[in-house]
Amino acid sequence: MRRPLVVGNWKMRGSSHVIHALLAAMRPGADTISDVDVCVCAPFVYLDQCSRQLAGSRLMLGAQNVGNHEPGDYTGEVSASMLLEFGCRYVIVGHSERRHHYGESSALVAARFASALRHGIIPVLCLGESLRERKSGSTCNVVNEQLDAVLDLCGVASLQRAVVAYEPVWAIGTGHTASAEQAQAVHAHIRQRIRRLSAEVADSLQLLYGGSVKPDNAHDLFAMPDIDGGLVGGASLDAAAFLAVCNAAKPLS
């Protein structure tokens, strides 16, 4: 059975004071959830603070992006080796906001993915389509192109050390919400596409859903057979809401 995983993405939000209070409220509850892996991805400038505050906790730390180069003359980038120094276990790559606002191509995302793997950090690879692409029936084509860029560069075996998150762009902060059945259909497509290359990798891969996951829809989403947890945005900035989502991911006994 695949172990559930919930990843909180704080995006470009918070302050030192806010994050300290958030982790103080979140950590005790997260430490009692033994059957779900829980991670929070903080802005770069707060990684040191979070690393210190989470020392000894089951709550893991992640980053929101990673450079595709080793340390060198790349002003403004943060390398995987730097993230490793702060104890980052996970890193988000290819988030829709990076693809849309900063023009990150699937090839660049794949290079970032590879960089994380070289240093033993687990990349959370984001895939997803816009509302226009969904309405045109292009969802699977878009997801395939984004996934294939990683498979072509790193091979299917690389997914054994990675996580994939389906995040429909049209369901992130737009008021639109994907139903559990809509999310499951794309998750099943992703797993089946990987299965064509390796049944072993497909069966063990953690697939997360990342489209406005909240306490009121988490149970229905996580009950789907191919949804193994969530990539949580806004709800991860509320300790009680985030812990409720984490508890919703617990396997049924």
mmCIF file of C-alpha atoms in Angstrom:
data_model
loop_
_atom_site.group_PDB
_atom_site.id
_atom_site.type_symbol
_atom_site.label_atom_id
_atom_site.label_comp_id
_atom_site.label_asym_id
_atom_site.label_seq_id
_atom_site.Cartn_x
_atom_site.Cartn_y
_atom_site.Cartn_z
ATOM 1 C CA MET A 1 0.000 0.000 0.000
ATOM 2 C CA ARG A 2 1.288 3.459 -0.884
ATOM 3 C CA ARG A 3 1.945 5.624 2.150
ATOM 4 C CA PRO A 4 -0.137 8.840 2.200
ATOM 5 C CA LEU A 5 1.669 12.159 1.879
ATOM 6 C CA VAL A 6 0.423 15.708 2.461
ATOM 7 C CA VAL A 7 2.608 18.631 1.362
ATOM 8 C CA GLY A 8 1.837 22.202 2.385
ATOM 9 C CA ASN A 9 2.872 24.941 -0.040
ATOM 10 C CA TRP A 10 3.050 28.345 1.658
ATOM 11 C CA LYS A 11 3.914 30.095 -1.624
ATOM 12 C CA MET A 12 5.189 33.694 -1.182
ATOM 13 C CA ARG A 13 3.324 34.263 2.055
ATOM 14 C CA GLY A 14 4.078 34.725 5.713
ATOM 15 C CA SER A 15 6.609 36.500 7.884
ATOM 16 C CA SER A 16 9.072 35.285 10.476
ATOM 17 C CA HIS A 17 6.538 35.876 13.243
ATOM 18 C CA VAL A 18 3.629 34.298 11.344
ATOM 19 C CA ILE A 19 5.619 31.211 10.399
ATOM 20 C CA HIS A 20 6.884 30.720 13.937
ATOM 21 C CA ALA A 21 3.324 30.791 15.251
ATOM 22 C CA LEU A 22 2.083 28.525 12.461
ATOM 23 C CA LEU A 23 4.704 25.850 13.094
ATOM 24 C CA ALA A 24 4.182 26.081 16.854
ATOM 25 C CA ALA A 25 0.489 25.337 16.312
ATOM 26 C CA MET A 26 1.056 22.724 13.618
ATOM 27 C CA ARG A 27 3.926 20.661 14.995
ATOM 28 C CA PRO A 28 2.217 18.973 18.000
ATOM 29 C CA GLY A 29 -0.636 17.676 15.856
ATOM 30 C CA ALA A 30 1.626 16.615 12.984
ATOM 31 C CA ASP A 31 3.864 14.686 15.365
ATOM 32 C CA THR A 32 0.936 12.474 16.391
ATOM 33 C CA ILE A 33 0.045 11.479 12.814
ATOM 34 C CA SER A 34 2.214 8.396 12.446
ATOM 35 C CA ASP A 35 0.627 6.898 9.341
ATOM 36 C CA VAL A 36 0.824 9.948 7.039
ATOM 37 C CA ASP A 37 3.981 11.732 5.886
ATOM 38 C CA VAL A 38 3.632 15.501 6.307
ATOM 39 C CA CYS A 39 5.832 18.222 4.816
ATOM 40 C CA VAL A 40 5.689 22.009 4.594
ATOM 41 C CA CYS A 41 7.398 23.926 1.791
ATOM 42 C CA ALA A 42 8.528 27.359 2.915
ATOM 43 C CA PRO A 43 9.955 30.355 1.019
ATOM 44 C CA PHE A 44 13.740 30.200 0.759
ATOM 45 C CA VAL A 45 14.325 33.005 3.265
ATOM 46 C CA TYR A 46 12.537 31.096 6.048
ATOM 47 C CA LEU A 47 14.171 27.694 5.542
ATOM 48 C CA ASP A 48 16.755 28.220 8.275
ATOM 49 C CA GLN A 49 14.104 29.334 10.761
ATOM 50 C CA CYS A 50 11.861 26.382 9.871
ATOM 51 C CA SER A 51 14.747 23.911 10.017
ATOM 52 C CA ARG A 52 15.597 24.995 13.537
ATOM 53 C CA GLN A 53 11.996 24.994 14.715
ATOM 54 C CA LEU A 54 11.277 21.558 13.250
ATOM 55 C CA ALA A 55 14.367 19.840 14.672
ATOM 56 C CA GLY A 56 13.288 16.475 16.080
ATOM 57 C CA SER A 57 9.788 16.715 14.599
ATOM 58 C CA ARG A 58 8.042 14.258 12.275
ATOM 59 C CA LEU A 59 6.969 17.294 10.257
ATOM 60 C CA MET A 60 9.362 17.477 7.312
ATOM 61 C CA LEU A 61 10.697 20.523 5.501
ATOM 62 C CA GLY A 62 10.661 21.267 1.794
ATOM 63 C CA ALA A 63 11.401 24.106 -0.616
ATOM 64 C CA GLN A 64 9.273 25.611 -3.369
ATOM 65 C CA ASN A 65 11.784 25.433 -6.211
ATOM 66 C CA VAL A 66 15.378 24.431 -6.923
ATOM 67 C CA GLY A 67 18.067 25.580 -9.323
ATOM 68 C CA ASN A 68 18.932 23.341 -12.248
ATOM 69 C CA HIS A 69 22.689 23.971 -11.862
ATOM 70 C CA GLU A 70 25.327 23.143 -9.314
ATOM 71 C CA PRO A 71 26.648 26.148 -7.314
ATOM 72 C CA GLY A 72 28.224 28.743 -9.584
ATOM 73 C CA ASP A 73 27.553 32.009 -11.401
ATOM 74 C CA TYR A 74 23.744 31.843 -11.362
ATOM 75 C CA THR A 75 22.602 34.927 -9.478
ATOM 76 C CA GLY A 76 19.231 34.532 -7.819
ATOM 77 C CA GLU A 77 19.158 30.728 -7.979
ATOM 78 C CA VAL A 78 19.321 28.300 -5.058
ATOM 79 C CA SER A 79 21.029 24.970 -5.648
ATOM 80 C CA ALA A 80 19.914 21.579 -4.388
ATOM 81 C CA SER A 81 23.076 21.294 -2.290
ATOM 82 C CA MET A 82 22.104 24.524 -0.518
ATOM 83 C CA LEU A 83 18.611 23.191 0.215
ATOM 84 C CA LEU A 84 20.164 20.019 1.588
ATOM 85 C CA GLU A 85 22.120 22.052 4.156
ATOM 86 C CA PHE A 86 18.827 23.175 5.698
ATOM 87 C CA GLY A 87 17.457 19.659 5.887
ATOM 88 C CA CYS A 88 15.011 19.915 2.997
ATOM 89 C CA ARG A 89 13.556 16.492 2.276
ATOM 90 C CA TYR A 90 11.271 17.593 -0.569
ATOM 91 C CA VAL A 91 11.194 20.310 -3.216
ATOM 92 C CA ILE A 92 8.367 21.387 -5.514
ATOM 93 C CA VAL A 93 9.273 21.551 -9.210
ATOM 94 C CA GLY A 94 7.114 22.736 -12.093
ATOM 95 C CA HIS A 95 4.387 24.367 -10.024
ATOM 96 C CA SER A 96 1.803 25.943 -12.324
ATOM 97 C CA GLU A 97 2.707 29.410 -11.045
ATOM 98 C CA ARG A 98 6.322 28.847 -12.061
ATOM 99 C CA ARG A 99 5.271 27.616 -15.490
ATOM 100 C CA HIS A 100 2.738 30.421 -16.024
ATOM 101 C CA HIS A 101 4.273 33.490 -14.362
ATOM 102 C CA TYR A 102 7.934 32.755 -15.076
ATOM 103 C CA GLY A 103 7.705 30.812 -18.317
ATOM 104 C CA GLU A 104 9.388 27.683 -17.015
ATOM 105 C CA SER A 105 9.342 25.118 -19.800
ATOM 106 C CA SER A 106 8.883 21.409 -19.264
ATOM 107 C CA ALA A 107 12.535 20.948 -20.235
ATOM 108 C CA LEU A 108 13.656 23.349 -17.489
ATOM 109 C CA VAL A 109 11.362 21.663 -14.980
ATOM 110 C CA ALA A 110 12.905 18.316 -15.901
ATOM 111 C CA ALA A 111 16.375 19.761 -15.321
ATOM 112 C CA ARG A 112 15.312 21.031 -11.893
ATOM 113 C CA PHE A 113 13.856 17.585 -11.152
ATOM 114 C CA ALA A 114 17.166 15.957 -12.071
ATOM 115 C CA SER A 115 19.118 18.413 -9.916
ATOM 116 C CA ALA A 116 17.031 17.535 -6.853
ATOM 117 C CA LEU A 117 17.543 13.822 -7.418
ATOM 118 C CA ARG A 118 21.315 14.203 -7.711
ATOM 119 C CA HIS A 119 21.372 15.466 -4.138
ATOM 120 C CA GLY A 120 18.880 13.043 -2.655
ATOM 121 C CA ILE A 121 16.015 15.515 -2.363
ATOM 122 C CA ILE A 122 12.591 14.206 -3.362
ATOM 123 C CA PRO A 123 11.106 16.307 -6.165
ATOM 124 C CA VAL A 124 7.347 16.889 -6.143
ATOM 125 C CA LEU A 125 6.679 17.162 -9.875
ATOM 126 C CA CYS A 126 3.595 19.256 -10.648
ATOM 127 C CA LEU A 127 1.501 18.550 -13.737
ATOM 128 C CA GLY A 128 -1.717 20.220 -14.803
ATOM 129 C CA GLU A 129 -3.766 22.003 -17.411
ATOM 130 C CA SER A 130 -5.419 25.418 -17.680
ATOM 131 C CA LEU A 131 -9.180 25.954 -17.930
ATOM 132 C CA ARG A 132 -8.847 26.631 -21.654
ATOM 133 C CA GLU A 133 -6.936 23.391 -22.136
ATOM 134 C CA ARG A 134 -9.505 21.412 -20.154
ATOM 135 C CA LYS A 135 -12.393 22.889 -22.117
ATOM 136 C CA SER A 136 -10.650 22.004 -25.372
ATOM 137 C CA GLY A 137 -10.215 18.393 -24.257
ATOM 138 C CA SER A 138 -6.415 18.693 -24.069
ATOM 139 C CA THR A 139 -5.926 17.676 -20.432
ATOM 140 C CA CYS A 140 -4.211 14.366 -21.130
ATOM 141 C CA ASN A 141 -2.032 15.820 -23.893
ATOM 142 C CA VAL A 142 -0.817 18.624 -21.603
ATOM 143 C CA VAL A 143 -0.103 16.257 -18.719
ATOM 144 C CA ASN A 144 1.649 13.819 -21.052
ATOM 145 C CA GLU A 145 3.976 16.505 -22.413
ATOM 146 C CA GLN A 146 4.912 17.708 -18.934
ATOM 147 C CA LEU A 147 5.515 14.184 -17.662
ATOM 148 C CA ASP A 148 7.344 12.957 -20.747
ATOM 149 C CA ALA A 149 9.952 15.721 -20.435
ATOM 150 C CA VAL A 150 11.023 14.177 -17.126
ATOM 151 C CA LEU A 151 10.805 10.609 -18.392
ATOM 152 C CA ASP A 152 12.925 11.465 -21.443
ATOM 153 C CA LEU A 153 15.640 13.115 -19.351
ATOM 154 C CA CYS A 154 15.676 10.959 -16.235
ATOM 155 C CA GLY A 155 13.943 7.688 -17.117
ATOM 156 C CA VAL A 156 10.983 6.028 -15.470
ATOM 157 C CA ALA A 157 13.108 4.608 -12.630
ATOM 158 C CA SER A 158 13.678 8.183 -11.402
ATOM 159 C CA LEU A 159 10.049 8.295 -10.290
ATOM 160 C CA GLN A 160 10.865 5.745 -7.602
ATOM 161 C CA ARG A 161 12.572 8.637 -5.785
ATOM 162 C CA ALA A 162 9.945 11.254 -6.617
ATOM 163 C CA VAL A 163 6.342 12.319 -6.103
ATOM 164 C CA VAL A 164 3.926 13.509 -8.793
ATOM 165 C CA ALA A 165 1.209 16.066 -8.062
ATOM 166 C CA TYR A 166 -1.695 16.731 -10.418
ATOM 167 C CA GLU A 167 -2.741 20.353 -9.958
ATOM 168 C CA PRO A 168 -5.373 21.557 -12.424
ATOM 169 C CA VAL A 169 -4.589 25.240 -12.897
ATOM 170 C CA TRP A 170 -8.281 26.028 -13.292
ATOM 171 C CA ALA A 171 -9.005 24.754 -9.752
ATOM 172 C CA ILE A 172 -6.365 26.802 -7.923
ATOM 173 C CA GLY A 173 -7.728 29.980 -6.347
ATOM 174 C CA THR A 174 -10.329 30.438 -9.089
ATOM 175 C CA GLY A 175 -13.530 29.400 -7.373
ATOM 176 C CA HIS A 176 -13.718 26.350 -9.638
ATOM 177 C CA THR A 177 -13.285 22.987 -7.941
ATOM 178 C CA ALA A 178 -12.470 19.641 -9.487
ATOM 179 C CA SER A 179 -14.700 16.842 -8.267
ATOM 180 C CA ALA A 180 -13.095 13.791 -6.724
ATOM 181 C CA GLU A 181 -14.085 11.862 -9.840
ATOM 182 C CA GLN A 182 -12.477 14.420 -12.178
ATOM 183 C CA ALA A 183 -9.264 14.335 -10.163
ATOM 184 C CA GLN A 184 -9.256 10.548 -10.040
ATOM 185 C CA ALA A 185 -9.642 10.286 -13.819
ATOM 186 C CA VAL A 186 -6.438 12.256 -14.428
ATOM 187 C CA HIS A 187 -4.562 10.456 -11.649
ATOM 188 C CA ALA A 188 -5.545 7.136 -13.200
ATOM 189 C CA HIS A 189 -4.333 8.381 -16.590
ATOM 190 C CA ILE A 190 -0.959 9.389 -15.146
ATOM 191 C CA ARG A 191 -0.492 6.061 -13.386
ATOM 192 C CA GLN A 192 -1.486 4.127 -16.486
ATOM 193 C CA ARG A 193 0.955 6.082 -18.646
ATOM 194 C CA ILE A 194 3.763 5.213 -16.249
ATOM 195 C CA ARG A 195 2.580 1.601 -16.075
ATOM 196 C CA ARG A 196 3.308 1.230 -19.787
ATOM 197 C CA LEU A 197 6.968 1.667 -18.893
ATOM 198 C CA SER A 198 7.075 0.013 -15.467
ATOM 199 C CA ALA A 199 4.288 -1.589 -13.481
ATOM 200 C CA GLU A 200 6.494 -1.594 -10.378
ATOM 201 C CA VAL A 201 7.087 2.157 -10.525
ATOM 202 C CA ALA A 202 3.448 2.897 -11.312
ATOM 203 C CA ASP A 203 2.170 0.853 -8.382
ATOM 204 C CA SER A 204 4.520 2.445 -5.831
ATOM 205 C CA LEU A 205 4.402 6.070 -7.036
ATOM 206 C CA GLN A 206 2.715 8.571 -4.720
ATOM 207 C CA LEU A 207 0.276 10.717 -6.716
ATOM 208 C CA LEU A 208 -0.983 13.843 -4.960
ATOM 209 C CA TYR A 209 -3.886 16.091 -5.841
ATOM 210 C CA GLY A 210 -3.253 19.840 -5.708
ATOM 211 C CA GLY A 211 -6.375 21.767 -6.624
ATOM 212 C CA SER A 212 -7.772 23.682 -3.626
ATOM 213 C CA VAL A 213 -7.631 20.797 -1.149
ATOM 214 C CA LYS A 214 -9.528 21.727 2.017
ATOM 215 C CA PRO A 215 -10.942 19.880 5.033
ATOM 216 C CA ASP A 216 -14.394 19.749 3.434
ATOM 217 C CA ASN A 217 -13.265 17.950 0.257
ATOM 218 C CA ALA A 218 -10.194 16.059 1.473
ATOM 219 C CA HIS A 219 -12.005 12.868 2.518
ATOM 220 C CA ASP A 220 -13.704 12.445 -0.858
ATOM 221 C CA LEU A 221 -10.477 13.136 -2.748
ATOM 222 C CA PHE A 222 -8.315 10.819 -0.665
ATOM 223 C CA ALA A 223 -10.874 8.028 -0.931
ATOM 224 C CA MET A 224 -10.112 7.759 -4.651
ATOM 225 C CA PRO A 225 -7.924 4.745 -5.526
ATOM 226 C CA ASP A 226 -5.176 6.690 -7.310
ATOM 227 C CA ILE A 227 -5.000 9.764 -5.036
ATOM 228 C CA ASP A 228 -2.391 9.217 -2.329
ATOM 229 C CA GLY A 229 -2.492 12.603 -0.623
ATOM 230 C CA GLY A 230 -2.497 16.306 -1.342
ATOM 231 C CA LEU A 231 -0.437 19.319 -2.308
ATOM 232 C CA VAL A 232 -2.162 21.918 -0.142
ATOM 233 C CA GLY A 233 -1.993 25.661 -0.739
ATOM 234 C CA GLY A 234 -4.192 28.097 1.179
ATOM 235 C CA ALA A 235 -5.326 25.576 3.786
ATOM 236 C CA SER A 236 -1.709 24.927 4.784
ATOM 237 C CA LEU A 237 -1.531 28.476 6.210
ATOM 238 C CA ASP A 238 -4.138 27.526 8.831
ATOM 239 C CA ALA A 239 -2.785 24.965 11.284
ATOM 240 C CA ALA A 240 -6.182 23.493 12.168
ATOM 241 C CA ALA A 241 -7.263 23.208 8.530
ATOM 242 C CA PHE A 242 -3.966 21.680 7.457
ATOM 243 C CA LEU A 243 -4.027 19.103 10.243
ATOM 244 C CA ALA A 244 -7.610 18.228 9.327
ATOM 245 C CA VAL A 245 -6.470 17.549 5.762
ATOM 246 C CA CYS A 246 -3.590 15.427 7.070
ATOM 247 C CA ASN A 247 -5.942 13.399 9.241
ATOM 248 C CA ALA A 248 -8.250 12.896 6.252
ATOM 249 C CA ALA A 249 -5.353 11.186 4.468
ATOM 250 C CA LYS A 250 -5.036 8.448 7.088
ATOM 251 C CA PRO A 251 -5.518 4.979 5.582
ATOM 252 C CA LEU A 252 -8.817 3.299 6.318
ATOM 253 C CA SER A 253 -8.357 0.561 8.915
#
